[in-house]
Amino acid sequence: MDKYVCEVCDWVYDPEVGDPDNGVAPGTKFEDIPDDWVCPLCGVGKDQFAKVD
């Protein structure tokens, strides 16, 4: 599964970890996160994330 990085604050979404504090279970692909989810560090939306190569 691909990791994604916030282009604003550089926080990395790792699907193996998820974001359990904000309702995203470990093992959740970035594409499967709800559209209203925001970066837990700076609060921007999913559209501000880029896939890590």
mmCIF file of C-alpha atoms in Angstrom:
data_model
loop_
_atom_site.group_PDB
_atom_site.id
_atom_site.type_symbol
_atom_site.label_atom_id
_atom_site.label_comp_id
_atom_site.label_asym_id
_atom_site.label_seq_id
_atom_site.Cartn_x
_atom_site.Cartn_y
_atom_site.Cartn_z
ATOM 1 C CA MET A 1 0.000 0.000 0.000
ATOM 2 C CA ASP A 2 1.204 3.458 -0.895
ATOM 3 C CA LYS A 3 2.147 6.143 1.610
ATOM 4 C CA TYR A 4 1.040 9.731 1.077
ATOM 5 C CA VAL A 5 2.681 12.936 2.326
ATOM 6 C CA CYS A 6 0.970 16.201 3.203
ATOM 7 C CA GLU A 7 2.348 18.868 0.885
ATOM 8 C CA VAL A 8 1.783 21.544 3.541
ATOM 9 C CA CYS A 9 3.387 20.069 6.685
ATOM 10 C CA ASP A 10 5.134 16.873 5.462
ATOM 11 C CA TRP A 11 3.089 14.542 7.716
ATOM 12 C CA VAL A 12 3.078 11.073 6.169
ATOM 13 C CA TYR A 13 -0.026 8.876 6.036
ATOM 14 C CA ASP A 14 1.118 5.273 6.407
ATOM 15 C CA PRO A 15 -1.717 2.836 5.647
ATOM 16 C CA GLU A 16 -0.173 0.201 7.928
ATOM 17 C CA VAL A 17 -0.631 2.629 10.843
ATOM 18 C CA GLY A 18 -3.742 4.487 9.690
ATOM 19 C CA ASP A 19 -4.966 7.449 11.748
ATOM 20 C CA PRO A 20 -6.850 5.747 14.578
ATOM 21 C CA ASP A 21 -7.168 8.977 16.587
ATOM 22 C CA ASN A 22 -9.318 10.316 13.756
ATOM 23 C CA GLY A 23 -11.311 7.195 12.893
ATOM 24 C CA VAL A 24 -9.073 5.655 10.207
ATOM 25 C CA ALA A 25 -8.212 2.062 11.105
ATOM 26 C CA PRO A 26 -4.792 0.538 10.407
ATOM 27 C CA GLY A 27 -4.769 -1.151 7.014
ATOM 28 C CA THR A 28 -6.930 1.533 5.359
ATOM 29 C CA LYS A 29 -5.747 2.572 1.894
ATOM 30 C CA PHE A 30 -5.477 6.333 1.373
ATOM 31 C CA GLU A 31 -8.085 6.090 -1.393
ATOM 32 C CA ASP A 32 -10.541 4.550 1.100
ATOM 33 C CA ILE A 33 -10.274 7.343 3.686
ATOM 34 C CA PRO A 34 -13.494 9.421 3.816
ATOM 35 C CA ASP A 35 -13.355 12.609 1.709
ATOM 36 C CA ASP A 36 -13.956 14.797 4.770
ATOM 37 C CA TRP A 37 -10.845 13.493 6.573
ATOM 38 C CA VAL A 38 -8.144 16.112 7.181
ATOM 39 C CA CYS A 39 -4.440 16.001 8.002
ATOM 40 C CA PRO A 40 -4.153 15.412 11.761
ATOM 41 C CA LEU A 41 -1.219 17.814 11.992
ATOM 42 C CA CYS A 42 -2.242 20.866 9.958
ATOM 43 C CA GLY A 43 -5.893 20.278 9.004
ATOM 44 C CA VAL A 44 -5.747 20.406 5.197
ATOM 45 C CA GLY A 45 -7.840 18.054 3.068
ATOM 46 C CA LYS A 46 -6.911 14.913 1.138
ATOM 47 C CA ASP A 47 -6.361 16.981 -2.018
ATOM 48 C CA GLN A 48 -3.201 18.408 -0.436
ATOM 49 C CA PHE A 49 -1.526 14.969 -0.219
ATOM 50 C CA ALA A 50 0.846 13.415 -2.756
ATOM 51 C CA LYS A 51 1.859 9.787 -3.196
ATOM 52 C CA VAL A 52 5.322 8.981 -1.867
ATOM 53 C CA ASP A 53 7.486 7.406 -4.570
#
